[in-house]
Amino acid sequence: MTTADGARDEFPAGPASYPHAQADRAGALIPVSYDSPAARELTRALHAEQVGLYGRADAPEAARPADFTPPRGAFLVVTGPDGTALACGGWRTAAQATAEIKRMYVTPAARGRGLGRQILAALEGDARRRGMTQVILETGVANVAALALYTSRGYTPIASYVAHRDPHINRALRKSLAADPAGKGRPFRE
């Protein structure tokens, strides 16, 4: 199945309690609050992994949950069939018509299933439908899989947009979001 924004939808037909969710036997892709238990669990695991790689990382609590609340953003979690949180990612408004992708993470046990690609496509589509024309993000040089994902999705390097970042560690990227020519698709439920 293909989503309204042209991305391949690996999770057709979501549960009725989440009108904009997508699911299959592997689990569900659902919008959640940034301060939900599943989001907290995953963002803390991401933080621990980043500290292990780089010796430091931005604390997940530094981000405000309101930043990931529609219409200024969204936060998504992929859960397994048993409800286990497997992956997450969000976008927030960084500037006029600019979305910033944040907290992209897939648990080690769930890697290699395309969950990061699925979340990224859903976030880009939601940001586009909300009027964003470009997306920016940061990742670290040691996040080889993340850099490969972003490059394959059309992201290109830019100068750091966050003050005092270490250019030996941090990589800033940008992607233009083409308009949805058919006007199809709708943002995640507010």
Short mmCIF file of C-alpha atoms in Angstrom, two decimals:
data_model
loop_
_atom_site.label_atom_id
_atom_site.label_comp_id
_atom_site.label_asym_id
_atom_site.label_seq_id
_atom_site.Cartn_x
_atom_site.Cartn_y
_atom_site.Cartn_z
CA MET A 1 0.00 0.00 0.00
CA THR A 2 1.19 3.56 -0.68
CA THR A 3 0.50 6.49 1.65
CA ALA A 4 -1.03 9.74 0.45
CA ASP A 5 2.41 11.34 0.29
CA GLY A 6 3.73 8.60 -2.02
CA ALA A 7 5.75 6.65 0.55
CA ARG A 8 5.40 2.89 0.72
CA ASP A 9 3.17 2.08 3.68
CA GLU A 10 4.46 -1.00 5.45
CA PHE A 11 1.67 -0.79 8.04
CA PRO A 12 -1.70 -0.84 6.25
CA ALA A 13 -4.95 -0.35 8.21
CA GLY A 14 -4.35 0.70 11.79
CA PRO A 15 -6.38 0.08 14.93
CA ALA A 16 -9.69 1.90 15.22
CA SER A 17 -8.60 3.74 18.37
CA TYR A 18 -5.90 5.53 16.32
CA PRO A 19 -7.60 6.87 13.17
CA HIS A 20 -4.30 7.88 11.56
CA ALA A 21 -2.27 4.91 12.75
CA GLN A 22 -0.88 2.26 10.47
CA ALA A 23 -0.35 -1.36 11.50
CA ASP A 24 0.31 -4.90 10.40
CA ARG A 25 1.33 -8.11 12.11
CA ALA A 26 4.64 -6.48 13.04
CA GLY A 27 2.94 -3.80 15.12
CA ALA A 28 1.57 -0.28 14.91
CA LEU A 29 2.86 3.18 14.01
CA ILE A 30 0.96 5.58 16.25
CA PRO A 31 1.08 9.26 17.18
CA VAL A 32 1.75 9.73 20.91
CA SER A 33 2.58 12.54 23.29
CA TYR A 34 6.31 13.16 23.65
CA ASP A 35 5.94 12.61 27.39
CA SER A 36 4.05 9.32 27.05
CA PRO A 37 5.61 6.27 28.75
CA ALA A 38 6.58 4.69 25.40
CA ALA A 39 8.20 7.90 24.14
CA ARG A 40 10.07 8.37 27.43
CA GLU A 41 11.36 4.79 27.35
CA LEU A 42 12.64 5.11 23.79
CA THR A 43 14.12 8.60 24.11
CA ARG A 44 15.97 7.57 27.27
CA ALA A 45 17.37 4.51 25.46
CA LEU A 46 18.47 6.79 22.60
CA HIS A 47 20.13 9.13 25.08
CA ALA A 48 22.01 6.27 26.75
CA GLU A 49 23.21 5.01 23.36
CA GLN A 50 24.39 8.49 22.33
CA VAL A 51 26.25 8.99 25.61
CA GLY A 52 27.92 5.62 25.04
CA LEU A 53 29.00 6.66 21.53
CA TYR A 54 30.01 10.27 22.13
CA GLY A 55 30.41 10.73 25.89
CA ARG A 56 27.57 13.27 25.92
CA ALA A 57 24.16 13.93 24.39
CA ASP A 58 21.20 16.27 24.68
CA ALA A 59 18.90 15.08 27.45
CA PRO A 60 15.49 13.98 26.19
CA GLU A 61 13.86 16.08 28.91
CA ALA A 62 15.36 19.21 27.32
CA ALA A 63 12.69 19.01 24.59
CA ARG A 64 9.26 20.34 25.47
CA PRO A 65 6.34 17.95 24.84
CA ALA A 66 4.33 20.89 23.45
CA ASP A 67 6.86 21.19 20.60
CA PHE A 68 5.74 17.78 19.30
CA THR A 69 2.02 18.53 19.57
CA PRO A 70 -0.04 19.23 16.43
CA PRO A 71 -0.10 21.48 14.57
CA ARG A 72 3.50 22.45 15.47
CA GLY A 73 4.83 18.89 15.38
CA ALA A 74 4.20 15.21 15.98
CA PHE A 75 5.79 12.27 17.76
CA LEU A 76 5.40 8.69 16.54
CA VAL A 77 6.12 5.34 18.14
CA VAL A 78 6.18 1.91 16.54
CA THR A 79 4.98 -0.83 18.85
CA GLY A 80 5.26 -4.57 18.39
CA PRO A 81 2.21 -6.85 18.38
CA ASP A 82 2.62 -7.26 22.15
CA GLY A 83 2.69 -3.47 22.68
CA THR A 84 6.45 -3.26 23.17
CA ALA A 85 7.87 0.10 22.06
CA LEU A 86 10.30 -0.58 19.18
CA ALA A 87 11.06 2.75 17.52
CA CYS A 88 10.27 6.44 17.64
CA GLY A 89 10.78 9.79 15.99
CA GLY A 90 9.27 13.23 15.93
CA TRP A 91 9.22 16.54 14.16
CA ARG A 92 8.80 20.03 15.53
CA THR A 93 8.61 23.47 13.97
CA ALA A 94 12.11 24.97 13.85
CA ALA A 95 11.31 28.13 11.86
CA GLN A 96 8.64 29.31 9.47
CA ALA A 97 7.96 26.42 7.04
CA THR A 98 10.90 24.44 8.48
CA ALA A 99 10.45 21.21 10.41
CA GLU A 100 13.18 19.62 12.50
CA ILE A 101 13.33 15.83 12.82
CA LYS A 102 14.22 14.81 16.38
CA ARG A 103 14.71 11.68 18.48
CA MET A 104 14.79 9.12 15.68
CA TYR A 105 15.55 5.78 17.33
CA VAL A 106 15.07 2.07 16.69
CA THR A 107 15.82 -0.41 19.48
CA PRO A 108 18.72 -2.74 18.70
CA ALA A 109 16.43 -5.80 18.55
CA ALA A 110 14.17 -4.12 15.94
CA ARG A 111 16.88 -2.78 13.61
CA GLY A 112 17.01 -3.92 10.00
CA ARG A 113 13.21 -4.00 9.57
CA GLY A 114 12.80 -0.61 7.88
CA LEU A 115 11.14 0.99 10.91
CA GLY A 116 13.34 4.10 10.76
CA ARG A 117 12.49 4.57 7.09
CA GLN A 118 8.78 4.15 7.87
CA ILE A 119 8.85 6.70 10.68
CA LEU A 120 10.86 9.19 8.65
CA ALA A 121 8.46 8.96 5.69
CA ALA A 122 5.46 9.44 7.99
CA LEU A 123 7.06 12.44 9.73
CA GLU A 124 8.00 14.07 6.42
CA GLY A 125 4.47 13.54 5.10
CA ASP A 126 2.86 14.99 8.21
CA ALA A 127 5.19 18.01 8.19
CA ARG A 128 4.48 18.60 4.48
CA ARG A 129 0.72 18.45 5.05
CA ARG A 130 1.11 21.05 7.78
CA GLY A 131 2.80 23.49 5.39
CA MET A 132 6.47 22.74 6.02
CA THR A 133 8.63 23.15 2.91
CA GLN A 134 11.92 21.86 4.29
CA VAL A 135 13.21 19.53 6.97
CA ILE A 136 16.43 19.81 8.94
CA LEU A 137 18.03 17.39 11.38
CA GLU A 138 21.21 16.54 13.23
CA THR A 139 22.89 13.21 13.78
CA GLY A 140 26.32 12.05 14.83
CA VAL A 141 29.18 10.92 12.63
CA ALA A 142 29.18 7.49 14.31
CA ASN A 143 25.51 6.92 13.43
CA VAL A 144 26.40 5.29 10.12
CA ALA A 145 23.00 3.65 9.59
CA ALA A 146 21.19 6.93 10.28
CA LEU A 147 23.44 8.84 7.89
CA ALA A 148 22.81 6.20 5.21
CA LEU A 149 19.04 6.42 5.78
CA TYR A 150 18.97 10.20 5.55
CA THR A 151 21.18 10.27 2.46
CA SER A 152 18.97 7.66 0.75
CA ARG A 153 15.93 9.84 1.51
CA GLY A 154 17.47 12.92 -0.15
CA TYR A 155 19.04 14.76 2.79
CA THR A 156 22.16 16.80 2.05
CA PRO A 157 24.78 18.26 4.41
CA ILE A 158 24.41 21.82 5.69
CA ALA A 159 26.27 23.97 8.20
CA SER A 160 25.32 23.31 11.82
CA TYR A 161 22.24 25.22 12.89
CA VAL A 162 22.83 24.63 16.61
CA ALA A 163 25.42 26.77 18.40
CA HIS A 164 28.53 25.15 19.86
CA ARG A 165 28.21 21.79 18.13
CA ASP A 166 31.40 19.79 17.65
CA PRO A 167 32.04 19.59 13.88
CA HIS A 168 34.00 16.37 14.44
CA ILE A 169 30.87 14.70 15.86
CA ASN A 170 27.72 16.45 14.64
CA ARG A 171 26.29 16.35 11.13
CA ALA A 172 23.47 18.68 10.12
CA LEU A 173 21.33 17.76 7.11
CA ARG A 174 18.50 19.32 5.10
CA LYS A 175 15.83 18.15 2.68
CA SER A 176 13.31 20.10 0.64
CA LEU A 177 9.74 18.82 0.94
CA ALA A 178 7.87 18.83 -2.35
CA ALA A 179 4.28 19.94 -2.06
CA ASP A 180 1.59 17.28 -2.08
CA PRO A 181 0.27 18.04 -5.60
CA ALA A 182 -3.00 16.19 -5.16
CA GLY A 183 -3.67 17.71 -1.74
CA LYS A 184 -4.17 14.19 -0.45
CA GLY A 185 -3.42 12.96 2.98
CA ARG A 186 -4.18 14.53 6.26
CA PRO A 187 -2.09 15.25 9.30
CA PHE A 188 -2.11 13.01 12.34
CA ARG A 189 -5.08 13.52 14.63
CA GLU A 190 -4.82 16.55 16.85
#
